PDB file of N, CA and C in Angstrom:
ATOM      1  N   THR A  28      21.172  16.672  13.697  1.00 71.00           N
ATOM      2  CA  THR A  28      20.682  18.121  13.565  1.00 71.00           C
ATOM      3  C   THR A  28      21.465  19.012  14.365  1.00 71.00           C
ATOM      4  N   VAL A  29      21.447  20.257  13.877  1.00 80.00           N
ATOM      5  CA  VAL A  29      21.949  21.241  14.437  1.00 80.00           C
ATOM      6  C   VAL A  29      20.982  22.522  14.970  1.00 80.00           C
ATOM      7  N   LEU A  30      21.371  23.048  16.149  1.00 80.00           N
ATOM      8  CA  LEU A  30      20.646  24.133  16.567  1.00 80.00           C
ATOM      9  C   LEU A  30      21.047  25.435  15.931  1.00 80.00           C
ATOM     10  N   ARG A  31      20.014  25.893  15.349  1.00 83.00           N
ATOM     11  CA  ARG A  31      20.106  27.232  14.780  1.00 83.00           C
ATOM     12  C   ARG A  31      19.424  28.735  15.115  1.00 83.00           C
ATOM     13  N   THR A  32      19.685  29.626  14.847  1.00 85.00           N
ATOM     14  CA  THR A  32      18.843  30.803  15.311  1.00 85.00           C
ATOM     15  C   THR A  32      18.218  31.329  14.062  1.00 85.00           C
ATOM     16  N   ALA A  33      16.950  31.818  13.847  1.00 84.00           N
ATOM     17  CA  ALA A  33      16.312  32.282  12.812  1.00 84.00           C
ATOM     18  C   ALA A  33      16.693  33.641  12.703  1.00 84.00           C
ATOM     19  N   LYS A  34      16.656  34.239  11.307  1.00 86.00           N
ATOM     20  CA  LYS A  34      17.297  35.694  11.006  1.00 86.00           C
ATOM     21  C   LYS A  34      15.985  36.163  10.331  1.00 86.00           C
ATOM     22  N   THR A  35      15.002  35.676  10.094  1.00 86.00           N
ATOM     23  CA  THR A  35      13.773  36.298   9.480  1.00 86.00           C
ATOM     24  C   THR A  35      13.325  37.295  10.234  1.00 86.00           C
ATOM     25  N   THR A  36      12.696  38.360   9.830  1.00 88.00           N
ATOM     26  CA  THR A  36      12.122  39.283  10.443  1.00 88.00           C
ATOM     27  C   THR A  36      10.755  38.692  11.360  1.00 88.00           C
ATOM     28  N   LYS A  37      10.187  37.856  10.877  1.00 87.00           N
ATOM     29  CA  LYS A  37       8.747  37.210  11.738  1.00 87.00           C
ATOM     30  C   LYS A  37       9.278  36.465  12.801  1.00 87.00           C
ATOM     31  N   ASN A  38      10.487  35.842  12.504  1.00 84.00           N
ATOM     32  CA  ASN A  38      11.132  34.807  13.593  1.00 84.00           C
ATOM     33  C   ASN A  38      12.470  35.043  14.132  1.00 84.00           C
ATOM     34  N   ARG A  39      12.752  36.296  14.169  1.00 86.00           N
ATOM     35  CA  ARG A  39      14.197  36.657  14.392  1.00 86.00           C
ATOM     36  C   ARG A  39      14.551  36.235  16.040  1.00 86.00           C
ATOM     37  N   GLY A  40      15.610  35.472  15.880  1.00 87.00           N
ATOM     38  CA  GLY A  40      15.997  35.143  17.473  1.00 87.00           C
ATOM     39  C   GLY A  40      15.624  33.831  17.894  1.00 87.00           C
ATOM     40  N   LYS A  41      14.421  33.405  17.133  1.00 87.00           N
ATOM     41  CA  LYS A  41      13.893  32.187  17.582  1.00 87.00           C
ATOM     42  C   LYS A  41      14.813  30.969  16.994  1.00 87.00           C
ATOM     43  N   GLN A  42      14.823  29.882  17.963  1.00 85.00           N
ATOM     44  CA  GLN A  42      15.976  28.819  17.777  1.00 85.00           C
ATOM     45  C   GLN A  42      15.065  27.723  17.288  1.00 85.00           C
ATOM     46  N   PHE A  43      15.891  26.956  16.210  1.00 82.00           N
ATOM     47  CA  PHE A  43      15.237  25.629  15.700  1.00 82.00           C
ATOM     48  C   PHE A  43      16.087  24.738  15.355  1.00 82.00           C
ATOM     49  N   TRP A  44      15.670  23.369  15.069  1.00 80.00           N
ATOM     50  CA  TRP A  44      16.656  22.466  14.728  1.00 80.00           C
ATOM     51  C   TRP A  44      16.637  22.099  13.288  1.00 80.00           C
ATOM     52  N   GLY A  45      17.747  22.276  12.461  1.00 80.00           N
ATOM     53  CA  GLY A  45      17.653  21.775  11.168  1.00 80.00           C
ATOM     54  C   GLY A  45      19.138  20.933  10.657  1.00 80.00           C
ATOM     55  N   CYS A  46      18.931  20.408   9.480  1.00 78.00           N
ATOM     56  CA  CYS A  46      19.810  19.781   8.900  1.00 78.00           C
ATOM     57  C   CYS A  46      21.186  20.533   8.981  1.00 78.00           C
ATOM     58  N   PRO A  47      22.265  19.926   9.122  1.00 76.00           N
ATOM     59  CA  PRO A  47      23.536  20.880   9.031  1.00 76.00           C
ATOM     60  C   PRO A  47      24.018  20.724   7.938  1.00 76.00           C
ATOM     61  N   ARG A  48      23.360  20.333   6.549  1.00 74.00           N
ATOM     62  CA  ARG A  48      23.739  20.391   5.398  1.00 74.00           C
ATOM     63  C   ARG A  48      22.830  21.260   4.673  1.00 74.00           C
ATOM     64  N   TYR A  49      21.784  21.482   5.292  1.00 68.00           N
ATOM     65  CA  TYR A  49      20.465  22.287   4.491  1.00 68.00           C
ATOM     66  C   TYR A  49      20.944  23.136   3.119  1.00 68.00           C
ATOM     67  N   LYS A  50      21.873  23.796   3.529  1.00 65.00           N
ATOM     68  CA  LYS A  50      22.373  25.007   2.295  1.00 65.00           C
ATOM     69  C   LYS A  50      23.048  24.483   1.329  1.00 65.00           C
ATOM     70  N   LEU A  51      23.450  23.193   1.433  1.00 56.00           N
ATOM     71  CA  LEU A  51      24.163  22.442   0.501  1.00 56.00           C
ATOM     72  C   LEU A  51      23.345  21.907  -0.857  1.00 56.00           C
ATOM     73  N   GLY A  52      21.955  22.137  -0.734  1.00 55.00           N
ATOM     74  CA  GLY A  52      21.266  21.635  -1.793  1.00 55.00           C
ATOM     75  C   GLY A  52      20.615  20.301  -1.479  1.00 55.00           C
ATOM     76  N   SER A  53      19.700  19.723  -2.380  1.00 55.00           N
ATOM     77  CA  SER A  53      18.693  18.584  -2.288  1.00 55.00           C
ATOM     78  C   SER A  53      19.535  17.489  -2.180  1.00 55.00           C
ATOM     79  N   GLU A  54      20.792  17.380  -3.126  1.00 61.00           N
ATOM     80  CA  GLU A  54      21.630  16.132  -2.997  1.00 61.00           C
ATOM     81  C   GLU A  54      22.295  15.678  -1.800  1.00 61.00           C
ATOM     82  N   ASN A  55      22.912  16.820  -0.891  1.00 64.00           N
ATOM     83  CA  ASN A  55      23.470  16.680   0.222  1.00 64.00           C
ATOM     84  C   ASN A  55      23.089  16.807   1.391  1.00 64.00           C
ATOM     85  N   GLY A  56      21.865  17.473   1.358  1.00 66.00           N
ATOM     86  CA  GLY A  56      21.059  17.812   2.719  1.00 66.00           C
ATOM     87  C   GLY A  56      19.596  17.464   2.568  1.00 66.00           C
ATOM     88  N   CYS A  57      19.072  17.502   3.706  1.00 74.00           N
ATOM     89  CA  CYS A  57      17.673  17.310   3.653  1.00 74.00           C
ATOM     90  C   CYS A  57      16.967  18.857   4.191  1.00 74.00           C
ATOM     91  N   ASN A  58      15.651  18.443   4.211  1.00 73.00           N
ATOM     92  CA  ASN A  58      14.927  19.670   4.608  1.00 73.00           C
ATOM     93  C   ASN A  58      14.238  19.665   5.945  1.00 73.00           C
ATOM     94  N   PHE A  59      14.987  18.933   6.965  1.00 76.00           N
ATOM     95  CA  PHE A  59      14.503  18.801   8.355  1.00 76.00           C
ATOM     96  C   PHE A  59      14.635  19.933   8.975  1.00 76.00           C
ATOM     97  N   PHE A  60      13.311  20.363   9.596  1.00 77.00           N
ATOM     98  CA  PHE A  60      13.028  21.677  10.296  1.00 77.00           C
ATOM     99  C   PHE A  60      12.121  21.450  11.570  1.00 77.00           C
ATOM    100  N   ARG A  61      12.564  21.852  12.875  1.00 80.00           N
ATOM    101  CA  ARG A  61      11.918  21.619  13.906  1.00 80.00           C
ATOM    102  C   ARG A  61      12.093  22.831  15.041  1.00 80.00           C
ATOM    103  N   TRP A  62      11.042  23.598  15.415  1.00 82.00           N
ATOM    104  CA  TRP A  62      11.298  24.590  16.403  1.00 82.00           C
ATOM    105  C   TRP A  62      12.026  24.221  17.710  1.00 82.00           C
ATOM    106  N   PHE A  63      12.621  25.001  18.345  1.00 80.00           N
ATOM    107  CA  PHE A  63      13.275  24.433  19.598  1.00 80.00           C
ATOM    108  C   PHE A  63      12.221  24.727  20.532  1.00 80.00           C
ATOM    109  N   SER A  64      11.898  23.684  21.538  1.00 65.00           N
ATOM    110  CA  SER A  64      10.988  24.025  22.418  1.00 65.00           C
ATOM    111  C   SER A  64      11.110  25.000  23.390  1.00 65.00           C
ATOM    112  N   ASP A  65      10.072  25.404  24.044  1.00 46.00           N
ATOM    113  CA  ASP A  65      10.452  26.632  25.169  1.00 46.00           C
ATOM    114  C   ASP A  65      10.964  25.728  26.676  1.00 46.00           C
ATOM    115  N   TRP A  66      10.730  24.519  26.524  1.00 43.00           N
ATOM    116  CA  TRP A  66      11.287  23.743  28.053  1.00 43.00           C
ATOM    117  C   TRP A  66      12.610  23.407  27.888  1.00 43.00           C
ATOM    118  N   GLY A  67      13.212  23.494  26.736  1.00 51.00           N
ATOM    119  CA  GLY A  67      14.713  23.184  26.751  1.00 51.00           C
ATOM    120  C   GLY A  67      14.934  22.546  25.308  1.00 51.00           C
ATOM    121  N   VAL A  68      15.916  21.535  25.480  1.00 49.00           N
ATOM    122  CA  VAL A  68      16.501  20.959  24.198  1.00 49.00           C
ATOM    123  C   VAL A  68      15.575  19.777  23.992  1.00 49.00           C
ATOM    124  N   GLU A  69      15.025  19.710  22.607  1.00 48.00           N
ATOM    125  CA  GLU A  69      14.113  18.544  22.381  1.00 48.00           C
ATOM    126  C   GLU A  69      15.009  17.516  21.854  1.00 48.00           C
ATOM    127  N   GLU A  70      14.328  16.288  21.735  1.00 52.00           N
ATOM    128  CA  GLU A  70      15.074  15.053  21.113  1.00 52.00           C
ATOM    129  C   GLU A  70      15.010  15.560  19.730  1.00 52.00           C
ATOM    130  N   SER A  71      16.325  15.426  19.178  1.00 53.00           N
ATOM    131  CA  SER A  71      16.644  15.963  17.725  1.00 53.00           C
ATOM    132  C   SER A  71      16.836  14.573  17.031  1.00 53.00           C
ATOM    133  N   ILE A  72      16.183  14.540  15.657  1.00 59.00           N
ATOM    134  CA  ILE A  72      16.257  13.370  14.703  1.00 59.00           C
ATOM    135  C   ILE A  72      17.625  13.559  13.990  1.00 59.00           C
ATOM    136  N   SER A  73      18.148  12.602  13.577  1.00 62.00           N
ATOM    137  CA  SER A  73      19.483  12.460  12.826  1.00 62.00           C
ATOM    138  C   SER A  73      19.235  12.467  11.462  1.00 62.00           C
ATOM    139  N   CYS A  74      19.830  13.319  10.518  1.00 64.00           N
ATOM    140  CA  CYS A  74      19.905  13.191   8.971  1.00 64.00           C
ATOM    141  C   CYS A  74      19.629  11.681   8.447  1.00 64.00           C
ATOM    142  N   GLU A  75      20.527  10.790   8.947  1.00 66.00           N
ATOM    143  CA  GLU A  75      20.565   9.544   8.558  1.00 66.00           C
ATOM    144  C   GLU A  75      19.166   8.870   8.864  1.00 66.00           C
ATOM    145  N   LEU A  76      18.332   9.260   9.785  1.00 68.00           N
ATOM    146  CA  LEU A  76      17.250   8.646   9.957  1.00 68.00           C
ATOM    147  C   LEU A  76      16.175   9.028   9.059  1.00 68.00           C
ATOM    148  N   LEU A  77      16.416  10.471   8.993  1.00 66.00           N
ATOM    149  CA  LEU A  77      15.391  11.056   7.795  1.00 66.00           C
ATOM    150  C   LEU A  77      15.768  10.663   6.569  1.00 66.00           C
ATOM    151  N   GLU A  78      16.899  10.178   6.241  1.00 69.00           N
ATOM    152  CA  GLU A  78      17.463   9.703   4.743  1.00 69.00           C
ATOM    153  C   GLU A  78      16.744   8.320   4.890  1.00 69.00           C
ATOM    154  N   ALA A  79      16.781   7.431   5.950  1.00 72.00           N
ATOM    155  CA  ALA A  79      16.317   6.168   5.986  1.00 72.00           C
ATOM    156  C   ALA A  79      14.864   6.021   5.431  1.00 72.00           C
ATOM    157  N   ASN A  80      14.150   7.055   6.213  1.00 71.00           N
ATOM    158  CA  ASN A  80      12.638   7.310   5.847  1.00 71.00           C
ATOM    159  C   ASN A  80      12.226   7.719   4.365  1.00 71.00           C
ATOM    160  N   ASP A  81      13.348   8.478   3.844  1.00 71.00           N
ATOM    161  CA  ASP A  81      13.137   8.972   2.319  1.00 71.00           C
ATOM    162  C   ASP A  81      13.419   7.605   1.700  1.00 71.00           C
ATOM    163  N   GLU A  82      14.331   6.936   1.937  1.00 76.00           N
ATOM    164  CA  GLU A  82      14.632   5.624   1.002  1.00 76.00           C
ATOM    165  C   GLU A  82      13.508   4.729   1.280  1.00 76.00           C
ATOM    166  N   ARG A  83      12.963   4.626   2.411  1.00 78.00           N
ATOM    167  CA  ARG A  83      11.870   3.529   2.492  1.00 78.00           C
ATOM    168  C   ARG A  83      10.618   4.136   2.019  1.00 78.00           C
ATOM    169  N   LEU A  84      10.153   5.390   1.787  1.00 75.00           N
ATOM    170  CA  LEU A  84       9.143   6.005   0.980  1.00 75.00           C
ATOM    171  C   LEU A  84       9.354   5.648  -0.380  1.00 75.00           C
ATOM    172  N   VAL A  85      10.575   6.012  -0.741  1.00 76.00           N
ATOM    173  CA  VAL A  85      10.843   5.931  -2.212  1.00 76.00           C
ATOM    174  C   VAL A  85      10.773   4.210  -2.893  1.00 76.00           C
ATOM    175  N   LYS A  86      11.271   3.416  -1.949  1.00 80.00           N
ATOM    176  CA  LYS A  86      10.845   1.974  -2.276  1.00 80.00           C
ATOM    177  C   LYS A  86       9.494   1.792  -2.325  1.00 80.00           C
ATOM    178  N   THR A  87       8.779   2.232  -1.257  1.00 80.00           N
ATOM    179  CA  THR A  87       7.333   2.104  -1.257  1.00 80.00           C
ATOM    180  C   THR A  87       6.584   2.604  -2.674  1.00 80.00           C
ATOM    181  N   PHE A  88       7.054   3.761  -2.913  1.00 77.00           N
ATOM    182  CA  PHE A  88       6.380   4.300  -4.287  1.00 77.00           C
ATOM    183  C   PHE A  88       6.890   3.508  -5.608  1.00 77.00           C
ATOM    184  N   GLU A  89       7.953   3.125  -5.219  1.00 80.00           N
ATOM    185  CA  GLU A  89       8.510   2.220  -6.749  1.00 80.00           C
ATOM    186  C   GLU A  89       7.716   0.849  -6.461  1.00 80.00           C
ATOM    187  N   ASN A  90       7.686   0.432  -5.399  1.00 80.00           N
ATOM    188  CA  ASN A  90       6.842  -0.917  -5.335  1.00 80.00           C
ATOM    189  C   ASN A  90       5.240  -0.728  -5.736  1.00 80.00           C
ATOM    190  N   GLN A  91       4.685   0.237  -5.416  1.00 81.00           N
ATOM    191  CA  GLN A  91       3.476   0.570  -5.921  1.00 81.00           C
ATOM    192  C   GLN A  91       3.386   0.799  -7.579  1.00 81.00           C
ATOM    193  N   GLY A  92       4.459   1.597  -7.891  1.00 80.00           N
ATOM    194  CA  GLY A  92       4.583   1.767  -9.463  1.00 80.00           C
ATOM    195  C   GLY A  92       4.619   0.600 -10.198  1.00 80.00           C
ATOM    196  N   VAL A  93       5.248  -0.352  -9.562  1.00 80.00           N
ATOM    197  CA  VAL A  93       5.487  -1.865 -10.183  1.00 80.00           C
ATOM    198  C   VAL A  93       4.438  -2.460 -10.359  1.00 80.00           C
ATOM    199  N   LYS A  94       3.712  -2.474  -9.155  1.00 83.00           N
ATOM    200  CA  LYS A  94       2.154  -3.138  -8.998  1.00 83.00           C
ATOM    201  C   LYS A  94       1.136  -2.442  -9.853  1.00 83.00           C
ATOM    202  N   GLN A  95       1.218  -1.106 -10.228  1.00 84.00           N
ATOM    203  CA  GLN A  95       0.315  -0.426 -10.864  1.00 84.00           C
ATOM    204  C   GLN A  95       0.585  -0.922 -12.375  1.00 84.00           C
ATOM    205  N   ILE A  96       1.993  -0.896 -12.938  1.00 86.00           N
ATOM    206  CA  ILE A  96       2.500  -1.539 -14.175  1.00 86.00           C
ATOM    207  C   ILE A  96       1.858  -2.941 -14.292  1.00 86.00           C
ATOM    208  N   PHE A  97       2.169  -3.777 -13.444  1.00 85.00           N
ATOM    209  CA  PHE A  97       1.485  -5.181 -13.347  1.00 85.00           C
ATOM    210  C   PHE A  97       0.183  -4.959 -13.847  1.00 85.00           C
ATOM    211  N   ASP A  98      -0.723  -4.276 -12.966  1.00 87.00           N
ATOM    212  CA  ASP A  98      -2.142  -4.334 -13.254  1.00 87.00           C
ATOM    213  C   ASP A  98      -2.519  -3.732 -14.728  1.00 87.00           C
ATOM    214  N   VAL A  99      -1.709  -2.968 -15.031  1.00 88.00           N
ATOM    215  CA  VAL A  99      -2.069  -2.319 -16.464  1.00 88.00           C
ATOM    216  C   VAL A  99      -1.835  -3.347 -17.416  1.00 88.00           C
ATOM    217  N   GLN A 100      -0.600  -4.017 -17.438  1.00 89.00           N
ATOM    218  CA  GLN A 100      -0.464  -5.053 -18.251  1.00 89.00           C
ATOM    219  C   GLN A 100      -1.206  -6.261 -18.123  1.00 89.00           C
ATOM    220  N   LYS A 101      -2.002  -6.588 -17.141  1.00 90.00           N
ATOM    221  CA  LYS A 101      -2.783  -7.485 -16.976  1.00 90.00           C
ATOM    222  C   LYS A 101      -4.197  -7.047 -17.737  1.00 90.00           C
ATOM    223  N   ALA A 102      -4.464  -5.841 -17.483  1.00 91.00           N
ATOM    224  CA  ALA A 102      -5.950  -5.286 -18.279  1.00 91.00           C
ATOM    225  C   ALA A 102      -5.406  -5.312 -19.651  1.00 91.00           C
ATOM    226  N   VAL A 103      -4.332  -4.956 -20.038  1.00 92.00           N
ATOM    227  CA  VAL A 103      -3.838  -4.933 -21.696  1.00 92.00           C
ATOM    228  C   VAL A 103      -4.135  -6.411 -22.214  1.00 92.00           C
ATOM    229  N   VAL A 104      -3.644  -7.192 -21.362  1.00 91.00           N
ATOM    230  CA  VAL A 104      -3.795  -8.713 -22.000  1.00 91.00           C
ATOM    231  C   VAL A 104      -5.562  -9.241 -22.081  1.00 91.00           C
ATOM    232  N   GLY A 105      -6.016  -8.697 -21.081  1.00 91.00           N
ATOM    233  CA  GLY A 105      -7.506  -9.265 -21.063  1.00 91.00           C
ATOM    234  C   GLY A 105      -8.009  -8.363 -22.050  1.00 91.00           C
ATOM    235  N   LEU A 106      -7.921  -6.964 -22.370  1.00 93.00           N
ATOM    236  CA  LEU A 106      -8.580  -6.407 -23.670  1.00 93.00           C
ATOM    237  C   LEU A 106      -8.054  -7.286 -24.922  1.00 93.00           C
ATOM    238  N   GLN A 107      -6.888  -7.590 -24.938  1.00 92.00           N
ATOM    239  CA  GLN A 107      -6.274  -8.336 -26.180  1.00 92.00           C
ATOM    240  C   GLN A 107      -7.254  -9.603 -26.533  1.00 92.00           C
ATOM    241  N   SER A 108      -7.449 -10.258 -25.542  1.00 91.00           N
ATOM    242  CA  SER A 108      -8.392 -11.409 -25.905  1.00 91.00           C
ATOM    243  C   SER A 108      -9.805 -11.101 -26.140  1.00 91.00           C
ATOM    244  N   TRP A 109     -10.207  -9.899 -25.512  1.00 93.00           N
ATOM    245  CA  TRP A 109     -11.754  -9.633 -26.055  1.00 93.00           C
ATOM    246  C   TRP A 109     -11.664  -9.154 -27.368  1.00 93.00           C
ATOM    247  N   MET A 110     -10.718  -8.350 -27.617  1.00 95.00           N
ATOM    248  CA  MET A 110     -10.272  -7.933 -29.091  1.00 95.00           C
ATOM    249  C   MET A 110     -10.406  -9.065 -30.104  1.00 95.00           C
ATOM    250  N   LYS A 111      -9.556 -10.158 -29.785  1.00 94.00           N
ATOM    251  CA  LYS A 111      -9.567 -11.345 -30.720  1.00 94.00           C
ATOM    252  C   LYS A 111     -11.101 -11.880 -30.828  1.00 94.00           C
ATOM    253  N   TYR A 112     -11.476 -11.903 -29.695  1.00 93.00           N
ATOM    254  CA  TYR A 112     -13.259 -12.579 -29.582  1.00 93.00           C
ATOM    255  C   TYR A 112     -14.064 -11.593 -30.660  1.00 93.00           C
ATOM    256  N   VAL A 113     -13.778 -10.404 -30.494  1.00 94.00           N
ATOM    257  CA  VAL A 113     -14.631  -9.496 -31.421  1.00 94.00           C
ATOM    258  C   VAL A 113     -14.339  -9.539 -32.880  1.00 94.00           C
ATOM    259  N   VAL A 114     -13.230  -9.700 -33.057  1.00 95.00           N
ATOM    260  CA  VAL A 114     -12.618  -9.823 -34.770  1.00 95.00           C
ATOM    261  C   VAL A 114     -13.238 -10.965 -35.062  1.00 95.00           C
ATOM    262  N   VAL A 115     -13.247 -12.130 -34.115  1.00 95.00           N
ATOM    263  CA  VAL A 115     -13.579 -13.385 -34.709  1.00 95.00           C
ATOM    264  C   VAL A 115     -15.316 -13.201 -35.052  1.00 95.00           C
ATOM    265  N   VAL A 116     -15.888 -12.498 -34.327  1.00 95.00           N
ATOM    266  CA  VAL A 116     -17.532 -12.453 -34.078  1.00 95.00           C
ATOM    267  C   VAL A 116     -17.818 -11.655 -35.566  1.00 95.00           C
ATOM    268  N   VAL A 117     -17.060 -10.520 -35.543  1.00 95.00           N
ATOM    269  CA  VAL A 117     -17.166  -9.601 -36.860  1.00 95.00           C
ATOM    270  C   VAL A 117     -17.231 -10.260 -38.031  1.00 95.00           C
ATOM    271  N   SER A 118     -15.970 -11.052 -38.253  1.00 96.00           N
ATOM    272  CA  SER A 118     -15.704 -11.766 -39.236  1.00 96.00           C
ATOM    273  C   SER A 118     -16.623 -12.857 -39.843  1.00 96.00           C
ATOM    274  N   VAL A 119     -17.069 -13.574 -38.643  1.00 95.00           N
ATOM    275  CA  VAL A 119     -18.326 -14.426 -38.884  1.00 95.00           C
ATOM    276  C   VAL A 119     -19.609 -13.880 -39.456  1.00 95.00           C
ATOM    277  N   LEU A 120     -19.845 -12.727 -38.946  1.00 95.00           N
ATOM    278  CA  LEU A 120     -20.956 -12.081 -39.115  1.00 95.00           C
ATOM    279  C   LEU A 120     -20.974 -11.463 -40.781  1.00 95.00           C
ATOM    280  N   PHE A 121     -19.825 -11.017 -40.968  1.00 95.00           N
ATOM    281  CA  PHE A 121     -19.480 -10.644 -42.394  1.00 95.00           C
ATOM    282  C   PHE A 121     -19.459 -11.632 -43.317  1.00 95.00           C
ATOM    283  N   ILE A 122     -18.896 -12.763 -43.150  1.00 95.00           N
ATOM    284  CA  ILE A 122     -19.035 -14.002 -44.263  1.00 95.00           C
ATOM    285  C   ILE A 122     -20.610 -14.347 -44.374  1.00 95.00           C
ATOM    286  N   MET A 123     -21.170 -14.441 -43.111  1.00 95.00           N
ATOM    287  CA  MET A 123     -22.716 -14.788 -43.238  1.00 95.00           C
ATOM    288  C   MET A 123     -23.472 -13.823 -44.067  1.00 95.00           C
ATOM    289  N   ASN A 124     -23.119 -12.482 -43.871  1.00 95.00           N
ATOM    290  CA  ASN A 124     -23.998 -11.536 -44.865  1.00 95.00           C
ATOM    291  C   ASN A 124     -23.498 -11.714 -46.339  1.00 95.00           C
ATOM    292  N   MET A 125     -22.416 -11.803 -46.395  1.00 93.00           N
ATOM    293  CA  MET A 125     -21.990 -12.235 -47.756  1.00 93.00           C
ATOM    294  C   MET A 125     -22.499 -13.329 -48.413  1.00 93.00           C
ATOM    295  N   ILE A 126     -22.631 -14.280 -47.850  1.00 93.00           N
ATOM    296  CA  ILE A 126     -23.471 -15.486 -48.125  1.00 93.00           C
ATOM    297  C   ILE A 126     -24.861 -15.084 -48.654  1.00 93.00           C
ATOM    298  N   ILE A 127     -25.665 -14.520 -47.321  1.00 93.00           N
ATOM    299  CA  ILE A 127     -26.877 -14.019 -47.774  1.00 93.00           C
ATOM    300  C   ILE A 127     -27.036 -13.256 -49.025  1.00 93.00           C
ATOM    301  N   ILE A 128     -26.303 -12.121 -49.209  1.00 93.00           N
ATOM    302  CA  ILE A 128     -26.331 -11.188 -50.127  1.00 93.00           C
ATOM    303  C   ILE A 128     -26.086 -12.183 -51.451  1.00 93.00           C
ATOM    304  N   ALA A 129     -25.095 -13.134 -51.623  1.00 91.00           N
ATOM    305  CA  ALA A 129     -24.836 -14.022 -52.722  1.00 91.00           C
ATOM    306  C   ALA A 129     -26.167 -14.755 -52.987  1.00 91.00           C
ATOM    307  N   MET A 130     -26.733 -15.115 -52.223  1.00 91.00           N
ATOM    308  CA  MET A 130     -27.956 -16.145 -52.243  1.00 91.00           C
ATOM    309  C   MET A 130     -28.996 -15.402 -52.885  1.00 91.00           C
ATOM    310  N   LEU A 131     -29.216 -13.835 -52.376  1.00 91.00           N
ATOM    311  CA  LEU A 131     -30.321 -13.131 -52.735  1.00 91.00           C
ATOM    312  C   LEU A 131     -30.044 -12.637 -54.127  1.00 91.00           C
ATOM    313  N   MET A 132     -28.732 -12.359 -54.580  1.00 89.00           N
ATOM    314  CA  MET A 132     -28.531 -11.784 -56.014  1.00 89.00           C
ATOM    315  C   MET A 132     -28.752 -13.203 -56.981  1.00 89.00           C
ATOM    316  N   GLY A 133     -28.432 -14.267 -56.333  1.00 85.00           N
ATOM    317  CA  GLY A 133     -28.794 -15.544 -57.284  1.00 85.00           C
ATOM    318  C   GLY A 133     -30.078 -15.761 -57.506  1.00 85.00           C
ATOM    319  N   ARG A 134     -31.100 -15.464 -57.032  1.00 80.00           N
ATOM    320  CA  ARG A 134     -32.548 -15.707 -57.096  1.00 80.00           C
ATOM    321  C   ARG A 134     -33.031 -14.390 -57.881  1.00 80.00           C
ATOM    322  N   ALA A 135     -32.325 -13.599 -58.022  1.00 64.00           N
ATOM    323  CA  ALA A 135     -32.836 -12.165 -58.780  1.00 64.00           C
ATOM    324  C   ALA A 135     -32.827 -12.454 -60.227  1.00 64.00           C
TER     325      ALA A 135
END
């Protein structure tokens, strides 16, 4: 990180730590920001450490996404088996009703 001086009206002259590539855009820089302390130089955090944390977070979200997809697939398989069961039950009931109707019409 580099030590910068604020130029805004509210914080003019106040120093802060920031990414040296901040103005280059999101692909080349990070959004790291920390005010400079009144006691002197604070321990700064390198962009590499922040980028490593970003990568770790991305991998965590990817892993959660994969787990959620697996859970959805598992639920779909369970619903498919229940649908097969329902189709069999409805088919049997339909055939039984047709037999009963045919028997009742034969008596008439």
